[in-house]
PDB file of C-alpha atoms in Angstrom:
ATOM      1  CA  ASN A 775     -14.884  -7.410  16.703  1.00 72.00           C
ATOM      2  CA  ALA A 776     -15.201  -9.333  13.476  1.00 80.00           C
ATOM      3  CA  GLY A 777     -13.029  -6.569  11.506  1.00 92.00           C
ATOM      4  CA  VAL A 778     -14.244  -6.779   7.862  1.00 95.00           C
ATOM      5  CA  THR A 779     -16.696  -8.859   6.686  1.00 96.00           C
ATOM      6  CA  GLN A 780     -17.567  -9.912   2.649  1.00 97.00           C
ATOM      7  CA  THR A 781     -20.573 -11.901   1.404  1.00 96.00           C
ATOM      8  CA  PRO A 782     -20.480 -14.069  -0.774  1.00 96.00           C
ATOM      9  CA  LYS A 783     -17.121 -16.012  -0.540  1.00 94.00           C
ATOM     10  CA  PHE A 784     -17.635 -17.604  -3.499  1.00 95.00           C
ATOM     11  CA  GLN A 785     -19.963 -16.586  -6.778  1.00 96.00           C
ATOM     12  CA  VAL A 786     -20.107 -18.024 -10.338  1.00 97.00           C
ATOM     13  CA  LEU A 787     -22.124 -15.962 -12.773  1.00 96.00           C
ATOM     14  CA  LYS A 788     -23.400 -16.231 -16.288  1.00 97.00           C
ATOM     15  CA  THR A 789     -22.187 -13.628 -18.810  1.00 97.00           C
ATOM     16  CA  GLY A 790     -25.016 -10.670 -18.294  1.00 97.00           C
ATOM     17  CA  GLN A 791     -25.731 -11.611 -14.948  1.00 97.00           C
ATOM     18  CA  SER A 792     -25.943  -8.942 -12.436  1.00 96.00           C
ATOM     19  CA  MET A 793     -24.781  -9.013  -8.392  1.00 96.00           C
ATOM     20  CA  THR A 794     -24.040  -7.456  -5.758  1.00 97.00           C
ATOM     21  CA  LEU A 795     -21.064  -8.016  -3.175  1.00 97.00           C
ATOM     22  CA  GLN A 796     -21.390  -6.374   0.078  1.00 97.00           C
ATOM     23  CA  CYS A 797     -18.733  -5.337   2.780  1.00 97.00           C
ATOM     24  CA  ALA A 798     -19.069  -4.383   6.419  1.00 97.00           C
ATOM     25  CA  GLN A 799     -16.580  -3.137   8.682  1.00 96.00           C
ATOM     26  CA  ASP A 800     -17.148  -2.590  12.587  1.00 95.00           C
ATOM     27  CA  MET A 801     -14.179  -0.793  13.720  1.00 92.00           C
ATOM     28  CA  ASN A 802     -15.828   2.803  12.902  1.00 91.00           C
ATOM     29  CA  HIS A 803     -13.275   3.517  10.054  1.00 91.00           C
ATOM     30  CA  ASN A 804     -14.009   6.505   8.008  1.00 89.00           C
ATOM     31  CA  SER A 805     -12.632   5.223   4.689  1.00 89.00           C
ATOM     32  CA  MET A 806     -13.554   2.231   2.832  1.00 92.00           C
ATOM     33  CA  TYR A 807     -12.102   0.387  -0.613  1.00 93.00           C
ATOM     34  CA  TRP A 808     -12.995  -2.390  -2.966  1.00 97.00           C
ATOM     35  CA  TYR A 809      -9.983  -3.620  -4.918  1.00 96.00           C
ATOM     36  CA  ARG A 810      -9.649  -6.788  -7.569  1.00 97.00           C
ATOM     37  CA  GLN A 811      -6.515  -9.286  -7.680  1.00 95.00           C
ATOM     38  CA  ASP A 812      -5.804 -11.012 -11.136  1.00 93.00           C
ATOM     39  CA  PRO A 813      -2.878 -13.222 -11.470  1.00 84.00           C
ATOM     40  CA  GLY A 814       0.388 -11.545 -11.685  1.00 78.00           C
ATOM     41  CA  MET A 815      -1.078  -8.170 -11.385  1.00 79.00           C
ATOM     42  CA  GLY A 816      -1.341  -7.617  -7.947  1.00 85.00           C
ATOM     43  CA  LEU A 817      -4.168  -5.759  -6.162  1.00 93.00           C
ATOM     44  CA  ARG A 818      -5.820  -3.196  -8.100  1.00 93.00           C
ATOM     45  CA  LEU A 819      -8.189  -0.332  -6.783  1.00 93.00           C
ATOM     46  CA  ILE A 820     -11.982  -0.190  -8.154  1.00 95.00           C
ATOM     47  CA  TYR A 821     -13.800   2.429  -6.010  1.00 95.00           C
ATOM     48  CA  TYR A 822     -13.057   3.756  -2.653  1.00 92.00           C
ATOM     49  CA  SER A 823     -15.126   5.657  -0.607  1.00 91.00           C
ATOM     50  CA  ALA A 824     -13.421   8.464   1.739  1.00 86.00           C
ATOM     51  CA  SER A 825     -16.083   8.880   4.094  1.00 86.00           C
ATOM     52  CA  GLU A 826     -19.849   8.577   4.631  1.00 88.00           C
ATOM     53  CA  GLY A 827     -21.252   9.732   1.451  1.00 87.00           C
ATOM     54  CA  THR A 828     -18.902  10.215  -0.670  1.00 90.00           C
ATOM     55  CA  THR A 829     -17.426   7.612  -3.364  1.00 93.00           C
ATOM     56  CA  ASP A 830     -14.645   8.214  -6.343  1.00 91.00           C
ATOM     57  CA  LYS A 831     -13.309   6.063  -8.876  1.00 92.00           C
ATOM     58  CA  GLY A 832     -10.026   4.297  -8.619  1.00 90.00           C
ATOM     59  CA  GLU A 833      -7.805   2.787 -11.314  1.00 89.00           C
ATOM     60  CA  VAL A 834     -10.072   0.142 -12.786  1.00 94.00           C
ATOM     61  CA  PRO A 835     -13.994   1.278 -12.453  1.00 96.00           C
ATOM     62  CA  ASN A 836     -15.339   0.248 -15.542  1.00 96.00           C
ATOM     63  CA  GLY A 837     -18.103  -1.743 -15.133  1.00 96.00           C
ATOM     64  CA  TYR A 838     -18.439  -1.283 -11.756  1.00 97.00           C
ATOM     65  CA  ASN A 839     -20.849   0.758  -9.413  1.00 97.00           C
ATOM     66  CA  VAL A 840     -20.648   1.135  -5.767  1.00 97.00           C
ATOM     67  CA  SER A 841     -22.807   2.478  -3.051  1.00 96.00           C
ATOM     68  CA  ARG A 842     -21.864   3.810   0.585  1.00 95.00           C
ATOM     69  CA  LEU A 843     -24.762   2.757   2.373  1.00 88.00           C
ATOM     70  CA  ASN A 844     -23.919   3.820   5.793  1.00 94.00           C
ATOM     71  CA  LYS A 845     -20.389   4.219   7.634  1.00 94.00           C
ATOM     72  CA  ARG A 846     -20.490   0.350   7.628  1.00 96.00           C
ATOM     73  CA  GLU A 847     -21.311  -0.773   4.808  1.00 97.00           C
ATOM     74  CA  PHE A 848     -20.049  -0.391   1.226  1.00 97.00           C
ATOM     75  CA  SER A 849     -21.680  -2.884  -1.490  1.00 97.00           C
ATOM     76  CA  LEU A 850     -19.876  -3.460  -5.153  1.00 98.00           C
ATOM     77  CA  ARG A 851     -22.370  -4.045  -8.124  1.00 97.00           C
ATOM     78  CA  LEU A 852     -22.010  -5.515 -11.294  1.00 96.00           C
ATOM     79  CA  GLU A 853     -24.406  -4.594 -13.481  1.00 93.00           C
ATOM     80  CA  SER A 854     -23.814  -6.663 -16.188  1.00 96.00           C
ATOM     81  CA  ALA A 855     -20.763  -9.389 -15.803  1.00 95.00           C
ATOM     82  CA  ALA A 856     -18.215  -9.956 -18.215  1.00 97.00           C
ATOM     83  CA  PRO A 857     -15.661 -12.988 -17.822  1.00 96.00           C
ATOM     84  CA  SER A 858     -13.182 -10.106 -18.067  1.00 96.00           C
ATOM     85  CA  GLN A 859     -14.132  -9.393 -14.224  1.00 97.00           C
ATOM     86  CA  THR A 860     -13.327 -13.138 -13.556  1.00 97.00           C
ATOM     87  CA  SER A 861     -10.996 -11.776 -10.119  1.00 97.00           C
ATOM     88  CA  VAL A 862     -10.805 -12.422  -6.597  1.00 96.00           C
ATOM     89  CA  TYR A 863     -12.438  -9.317  -4.903  1.00 97.00           C
ATOM     90  CA  PHE A 864     -11.255  -7.644  -1.410  1.00 97.00           C
ATOM     91  CA  CYS A 865     -12.866  -4.843   0.609  1.00 97.00           C
ATOM     92  CA  ALA A 866     -10.585  -2.640   2.911  1.00 94.00           C
ATOM     93  CA  SER A 867     -11.345  -0.573   5.310  1.00 92.00           C
ATOM     94  CA  SER A 868      -9.050   2.283   6.946  1.00 89.00           C
ATOM     95  CA  PRO A 869      -9.299   5.084   9.781  1.00 85.00           C
ATOM     96  CA  SER A 870      -7.621   7.761   7.741  1.00 70.00           C
ATOM     97  CA  GLY A 871      -7.795  10.953   8.702  1.00 57.00           C
ATOM     98  CA  ALA A 872      -4.556  13.361   9.163  1.00 50.00           C
ATOM     99  CA  GLY A 873      -2.267  12.173  11.748  1.00 48.00           C
ATOM    100  CA  GLY A 874      -3.981   9.187  12.278  1.00 50.00           C
ATOM    101  CA  HIS A 875      -2.839   5.521  11.668  1.00 60.00           C
ATOM    102  CA  ASN A 876      -4.056   4.428   7.967  1.00 74.00           C
ATOM    103  CA  THR A 877      -3.030   0.737   7.453  1.00 84.00           C
ATOM    104  CA  GLN A 878      -6.183  -0.948   5.727  1.00 89.00           C
ATOM    105  CA  TYR A 879      -7.671  -3.792   7.109  1.00 91.00           C
ATOM    106  CA  PHE A 880      -8.711  -6.017   5.052  1.00 94.00           C
ATOM    107  CA  GLY A 881     -11.911  -8.878   4.425  1.00 95.00           C
ATOM    108  CA  PRO A 882     -10.992 -12.469   3.444  1.00 94.00           C
ATOM    109  CA  GLY A 883     -12.015 -11.807  -0.550  1.00 95.00           C
ATOM    110  CA  THR A 884     -14.456 -13.269  -2.912  1.00 96.00           C
ATOM    111  CA  ARG A 885     -14.066 -15.416  -5.511  1.00 95.00           C
ATOM    112  CA  LEU A 886     -16.143 -14.634  -8.708  1.00 97.00           C
ATOM    113  CA  THR A 887     -16.097 -16.365 -11.818  1.00 96.00           C
ATOM    114  CA  VAL A 888     -17.972 -15.099 -14.834  1.00 96.00           C
ATOM    115  CA  LEU A 889     -18.835 -17.775 -17.593  1.00 96.00           C
TER     116      LEU A 889
ATOM    117  CA  ALA B  65       2.723   8.402 -11.057  1.00 64.00           C
ATOM    118  CA  GLN B  66       3.410   6.433  -8.368  1.00 68.00           C
ATOM    119  CA  THR B  67       4.791   2.600  -9.055  1.00 89.00           C
ATOM    120  CA  VAL B  68       5.810  -0.391  -7.007  1.00 94.00           C
ATOM    121  CA  THR B  69       8.116  -2.464  -8.230  1.00 95.00           C
ATOM    122  CA  GLN B  70       9.002  -6.508  -7.138  1.00 96.00           C
ATOM    123  CA  SER B  71      10.988  -7.655  -8.968  1.00 94.00           C
ATOM    124  CA  GLN B  72      11.383 -11.434  -7.406  1.00 95.00           C
ATOM    125  CA  PRO B  73       8.153 -13.259  -8.754  1.00 94.00           C
ATOM    126  CA  GLU B  74       9.341 -16.285  -6.994  1.00 96.00           C
ATOM    127  CA  MET B  75      11.815 -17.345  -4.122  1.00 97.00           C
ATOM    128  CA  SER B  76      12.292 -19.986  -1.835  1.00 97.00           C
ATOM    129  CA  VAL B  77      14.187 -20.521   1.536  1.00 97.00           C
ATOM    130  CA  GLN B  78      15.136 -23.671   3.777  1.00 97.00           C
ATOM    131  CA  GLU B  79      13.418 -23.782   7.083  1.00 97.00           C
ATOM    132  CA  ALA B  80      15.344 -21.345  10.025  1.00 97.00           C
ATOM    133  CA  GLU B  81      17.475 -19.514   7.220  1.00 97.00           C
ATOM    134  CA  THR B  82      16.877 -16.158   6.532  1.00 98.00           C
ATOM    135  CA  VAL B  83      15.416 -14.867   3.183  1.00 98.00           C
ATOM    136  CA  THR B  84      15.012 -10.751   2.135  1.00 98.00           C
ATOM    137  CA  LEU B  85      12.777  -9.832  -0.423  1.00 98.00           C
ATOM    138  CA  SER B  86      13.244  -7.011  -2.121  1.00 97.00           C
ATOM    139  CA  CYS B  87      10.429  -3.878  -3.278  1.00 97.00           C
ATOM    140  CA  THR B  88      11.710  -0.463  -5.489  1.00 97.00           C
ATOM    141  CA  TYR B  89       8.906   2.534  -5.592  1.00 95.00           C
ATOM    142  CA  ASP B  90       8.828   5.440  -7.224  1.00 92.00           C
ATOM    143  CA  THR B  91       7.240   8.863  -5.762  1.00 87.00           C
ATOM    144  CA  SER B  92       7.209  12.322  -5.819  1.00 83.00           C
ATOM    145  CA  GLU B  93       5.990  12.958  -2.327  1.00 81.00           C
ATOM    146  CA  SER B  94       8.351  13.490   0.515  1.00 77.00           C
ATOM    147  CA  ASN B  95       5.941  11.981   2.966  1.00 79.00           C
ATOM    148  CA  TYR B  96       4.243   8.463   2.687  1.00 85.00           C
ATOM    149  CA  TYR B  97       3.788   4.874   4.225  1.00 89.00           C
ATOM    150  CA  LEU B  98       5.344   1.945   3.259  1.00 93.00           C
ATOM    151  CA  PHE B  99       4.018  -2.022   4.013  1.00 94.00           C
ATOM    152  CA  TRP B 100       4.306  -5.354   3.360  1.00 96.00           C
ATOM    153  CA  TYR B 101       1.103  -7.518   3.349  1.00 96.00           C
ATOM    154  CA  LYS B 102       1.103 -11.345   3.423  1.00 96.00           C
ATOM    155  CA  GLN B 103      -1.012 -13.465   1.649  1.00 94.00           C
ATOM    156  CA  PRO B 104      -1.242 -17.122   2.618  1.00 93.00           C
ATOM    157  CA  PRO B 105      -3.110 -19.708   1.158  1.00 89.00           C
ATOM    158  CA  SER B 106      -6.486 -18.553   2.888  1.00 88.00           C
ATOM    159  CA  ARG B 107      -6.059 -15.151   0.577  1.00 89.00           C
ATOM    160  CA  GLN B 108      -6.037 -13.235   3.585  1.00 90.00           C
ATOM    161  CA  MET B 109      -4.098 -10.031   4.010  1.00 93.00           C
ATOM    162  CA  ILE B 110      -2.373  -9.741   6.721  1.00 93.00           C
ATOM    163  CA  LEU B 111      -0.135  -6.694   7.581  1.00 93.00           C
ATOM    164  CA  VAL B 112       3.203  -7.736   8.096  1.00 96.00           C
ATOM    165  CA  ILE B 113       5.308  -4.127   8.634  1.00 94.00           C
ATOM    166  CA  ARG B 114       4.929  -0.843   8.099  1.00 92.00           C
ATOM    167  CA  GLN B 115       7.416   2.257   7.779  1.00 92.00           C
ATOM    168  CA  GLU B 116       6.706   6.064   7.654  1.00 88.00           C
ATOM    169  CA  ALA B 117       8.713   7.404   5.170  1.00 88.00           C
ATOM    170  CA  TYR B 118       9.944  10.191   7.471  1.00 86.00           C
ATOM    171  CA  LYS B 119      11.384   8.067  10.447  1.00 86.00           C
ATOM    172  CA  GLN B 120      14.894   6.679   9.965  1.00 83.00           C
ATOM    173  CA  GLN B 121      14.875   3.877  11.981  1.00 89.00           C
ATOM    174  CA  ASN B 122      13.838   0.910  10.288  1.00 93.00           C
ATOM    175  CA  ALA B 123      10.807  -0.776  11.268  1.00 91.00           C
ATOM    176  CA  THR B 124      10.995  -4.407  13.121  1.00 92.00           C
ATOM    177  CA  GLU B 125       8.383  -6.823  13.967  1.00 91.00           C
ATOM    178  CA  ASN B 126       9.783 -10.247  15.908  1.00 94.00           C
ATOM    179  CA  ARG B 127      11.588 -11.655  13.079  1.00 96.00           C
ATOM    180  CA  PHE B 128      10.542  -9.382  10.297  1.00 97.00           C
ATOM    181  CA  SER B 129      12.475  -6.173   9.589  1.00 96.00           C
ATOM    182  CA  VAL B 130      12.821  -3.610   6.824  1.00 96.00           C
ATOM    183  CA  ASN B 131      16.081  -2.293   4.908  1.00 96.00           C
ATOM    184  CA  PHE B 132      14.300   1.329   4.443  1.00 95.00           C
ATOM    185  CA  GLN B 133      16.624   3.096   2.163  1.00 94.00           C
ATOM    186  CA  LYS B 134      14.809   6.446   1.389  1.00 92.00           C
ATOM    187  CA  ALA B 135      17.944   7.921  -1.403  1.00 91.00           C
ATOM    188  CA  ALA B 136      17.646   4.944  -3.290  1.00 94.00           C
ATOM    189  CA  LYS B 137      13.440   4.441  -2.423  1.00 94.00           C
ATOM    190  CA  SER B 138      14.363   0.851  -1.594  1.00 95.00           C
ATOM    191  CA  PHE B 139      12.324  -0.994   1.090  1.00 95.00           C
ATOM    192  CA  SER B 140      13.142  -4.576   1.234  1.00 97.00           C
ATOM    193  CA  LEU B 141      11.940  -7.222   3.881  1.00 98.00           C
ATOM    194  CA  LYS B 142      13.835  -9.270   5.806  1.00 98.00           C
ATOM    195  CA  ILE B 143      11.988 -12.670   7.286  1.00 98.00           C
ATOM    196  CA  SER B 144      14.717 -14.233   9.873  1.00 97.00           C
ATOM    197  CA  ASP B 145      14.535 -17.588  11.201  1.00 97.00           C
ATOM    198  CA  SER B 146      12.165 -18.759   8.457  1.00 97.00           C
ATOM    199  CA  GLN B 147       8.909 -20.972   9.461  1.00 97.00           C
ATOM    200  CA  LEU B 148       6.973 -23.033   7.203  1.00 96.00           C
ATOM    201  CA  GLY B 149       4.104 -21.138   8.115  1.00 95.00           C
ATOM    202  CA  ASP B 150       5.663 -18.041   6.258  1.00 97.00           C
ATOM    203  CA  THR B 151       4.825 -19.613   3.055  1.00 97.00           C
ATOM    204  CA  ALA B 152       2.724 -16.960   1.108  1.00 96.00           C
ATOM    205  CA  MET B 153       2.525 -14.244  -1.357  1.00 96.00           C
ATOM    206  CA  TYR B 154       4.138 -11.045  -0.114  1.00 97.00           C
ATOM    207  CA  PHE B 155       3.154  -7.331  -1.666  1.00 96.00           C
ATOM    208  CA  CYS B 156       5.002  -4.194  -1.091  1.00 96.00           C
ATOM    209  CA  ALA B 157       2.756  -1.207  -1.048  1.00 94.00           C
ATOM    210  CA  ILE B 158       3.095   2.451  -0.909  1.00 92.00           C
ATOM    211  CA  MET B 159       0.128   4.703   0.396  1.00 88.00           C
ATOM    212  CA  LYS B 160      -0.227   8.437  -0.829  1.00 79.00           C
ATOM    213  CA  TYR B 161      -2.880  10.698   0.625  1.00 76.00           C
ATOM    214  CA  THR B 162      -5.173  11.952  -2.211  1.00 72.00           C
ATOM    215  CA  SER B 163      -8.668  13.595  -2.452  1.00 71.00           C
ATOM    216  CA  GLY B 164      -9.024  13.099   1.806  1.00 70.00           C
ATOM    217  CA  THR B 165      -8.471   9.278   2.205  1.00 71.00           C
ATOM    218  CA  TYR B 166      -5.163   7.028   1.856  1.00 74.00           C
ATOM    219  CA  LYS B 167      -4.718   4.965  -1.509  1.00 81.00           C
ATOM    220  CA  TYR B 168      -2.438   2.140  -1.726  1.00 87.00           C
ATOM    221  CA  ILE B 169      -0.412   0.862  -4.516  1.00 90.00           C
ATOM    222  CA  PHE B 170       0.593  -2.570  -5.294  1.00 93.00           C
ATOM    223  CA  GLY B 171       3.618  -4.154  -6.485  1.00 94.00           C
ATOM    224  CA  THR B 172       2.459  -7.521  -8.195  1.00 93.00           C
ATOM    225  CA  GLY B 173       4.049  -9.606  -5.273  1.00 95.00           C
ATOM    226  CA  THR B 174       6.553 -12.586  -4.419  1.00 96.00           C
ATOM    227  CA  ARG B 175       5.679 -15.732  -3.935  1.00 96.00           C
ATOM    228  CA  LEU B 176       7.755 -17.404  -1.244  1.00 97.00           C
ATOM    229  CA  LYS B 177       7.996 -20.937  -0.332  1.00 97.00           C
ATOM    230  CA  VAL B 178       9.679 -21.915   3.141  1.00 97.00           C
ATOM    231  CA  LEU B 179      10.936 -25.838   2.525  1.00 97.00           C
ATOM    232  CA  ALA B 180      11.226 -27.970   5.499  1.00 95.00           C
TER     233      ALA B 180
END
């Protein structure tokens, strides 16, 4: 099992460019999440998907869109990148469901720089 | 609103010694889960230990153990026999169930350095 994979690992964009961060998990998890990590601020939730076909906003959704393509894949899109979106982005997944263990498993992260 | 506070931005410990990282949280829910994650320089988030709030017994995982004080809303992590590989950022997190899924709230982290 590869767990949670993310592509790319590094990316540099110019202000106004768009890009999509890809995430996939092979653990048959129901829920998937996108976070951003900034210095001194821990991880903050951008968007999440409780199950295939559903998505919801997290704490900091502005400037982002997401797509839950199928149960395995959850992508994050920046339509018009801004320097404030320079960050490290993490994708995570969890089994979810009442009674089950709900630990989140994280991908390796994508370091994004917007110039 | 739920919050998680880690009041120690940085700590250091000598190899083989014991260190305790503190975490306090605020929640109005009666049942919840608490976690400690480790983030080494590789950036990978690695689960260290997890505690279910309805369990009174403190969780342990090899050299890692927690001191869970539910009434005080405190969840500290103790690392015994510290090793150089324990050098990392450590994040405390609380998990709540909302809108059909479980969401985490993270603290701002404690940077731990183990000295040789």
